[in-house]
Structure formats: structure tokens, C-alpha cells
Amino acid sequence: EMYQPQKTGVDVTTQVEDGDLFVFDKEVDPILDVIVNKTLEQSLMEVEEEHEMEQMHLFKEEWYKRQEKMMKDWQEQVSEEWERWNAKEAVVAEKRAEKMREARVLLKIQAIK
């Protein structure tokens, strides 16, 4: 024999009239509208966000390319400046050596006189 717990409380019946229950087809429309509209709104937001993220990614790539080009140009300018500076230093050193030779020659000439 199966165990059945002792009953507690009072048994009550519920009476349901024909008009008391809701009509699913009629009552579901507002809820369905909300669900559909929210889904569409969320979908549009996601598409816009994806588009925005793609645009940001493209901008970032272009920015990095511009920065890289600027760095290359800057390095070329620095390299050219170093070449000019080294060439100038070579000319200055040559002129100093020439002046030193001239000064020694003048000293020798003065020593002979």
C-alpha cells in the first residue's frame, strides 16, 4: 500500500466562468509586439555597433600606416641631416688642417728670415 500523507487544510473548489479565462490569440499580441520590437531594436543596434567597430578598425589601421610613414620620413630626414653634418665636419677638419699647415709654413718662413 502506498503512503499518503495526512490531509491538512480545507479542500476548496474553484469556479471558472467562460469569460474569466483570457483568449490567447487576443492577449498575446501586445506581448508579441514587445518581443518582436525589442528583437528588431537589438538587431539594429548590433549591426550599427559592428559597422562602427569596423570603421574604428579601419581608422586605426590608417592611423598606424600614417604614423609609420611619418617615422620613416623623420628617420630619412635625420639620416640626411647626419650626412650633411658629417660632410660639414669633414670640410671643417680639412680647413683646420690646411690652416695649421699654413701657420707652420709661416712660422718656418719667419724663422728663416
Coordinates of C-alpha atoms in Angstrom, one line a residue, residues 20-89:
D20 CA -12.9 34.6 -16.9
L21 CA -10.0 32.9 -18.9
F22 CA -8.1 35.0 -21.3
V23 CA -8.2 34.5 -25.1
F24 CA -4.6 33.6 -26.1
D25 CA -4.8 34.9 -29.6
K26 CA -6.1 38.3 -28.4
E27 CA -3.9 38.6 -25.3
V28 CA -0.6 37.5 -26.9
D29 CA -0.5 40.4 -29.5
P30 CA 0.9 43.1 -27.1
I31 CA 3.5 40.8 -25.7
L32 CA 4.5 39.5 -29.1
D33 CA 4.8 43.2 -30.4
V34 CA 7.1 44.0 -27.5
I35 CA 9.2 40.9 -28.1
V36 CA 9.4 41.5 -31.9
N37 CA 10.2 45.2 -31.5
K38 CA 12.9 44.6 -28.8
T39 CA 14.5 41.9 -31.0
L40 CA 14.5 44.2 -34.0
E41 CA 15.8 47.1 -32.0
Q42 CA 18.6 44.9 -30.5
S43 CA 19.4 43.6 -34.0
L44 CA 19.7 47.1 -35.4
M45 CA 21.9 48.1 -32.5
E46 CA 24.2 45.2 -33.1
V47 CA 24.5 45.9 -36.8
E48 CA 25.3 49.6 -36.1
E49 CA 27.8 48.6 -33.5
E50 CA 29.5 46.2 -35.9
H51 CA 29.6 48.9 -38.5
E52 CA 31.1 51.4 -36.0
M53 CA 33.7 48.8 -34.8
E54 CA 34.7 48.2 -38.5
Q55 CA 35.0 51.9 -39.1
M56 CA 37.1 52.3 -35.9
H57 CA 39.3 49.4 -37.0
L58 CA 39.9 50.9 -40.5
F59 CA 40.7 54.3 -39.0
K60 CA 43.1 52.7 -36.6
E61 CA 44.9 50.8 -39.4
E62 CA 45.1 54.0 -41.5
W63 CA 46.4 55.9 -38.5
Y64 CA 49.1 53.4 -37.8
K65 CA 50.1 53.5 -41.5
R66 CA 50.4 57.3 -41.4
Q67 CA 52.4 57.1 -38.2
E68 CA 54.8 54.5 -39.8
K69 CA 55.2 56.7 -42.9
M70 CA 55.9 59.8 -40.7
M71 CA 58.5 57.8 -38.7
K72 CA 60.2 56.7 -42.0
D73 CA 60.2 60.3 -43.3
W74 CA 61.6 61.5 -40.0
Q75 CA 64.3 58.9 -40.0
E76 CA 65.2 59.8 -43.5
Q77 CA 65.5 63.5 -42.6
V78 CA 67.6 62.6 -39.6
S79 CA 69.8 60.4 -41.7
E80 CA 70.2 63.2 -44.3
E81 CA 71.0 65.7 -41.6
W82 CA 73.7 63.4 -40.2
E83 CA 75.2 63.1 -43.7
R84 CA 75.2 66.9 -44.1
W85 CA 76.7 67.3 -40.6
N86 CA 79.4 64.7 -41.2
A87 CA 80.3 66.3 -44.6
K88 CA 80.5 69.7 -42.9
E89 CA 82.7 68.3 -40.1

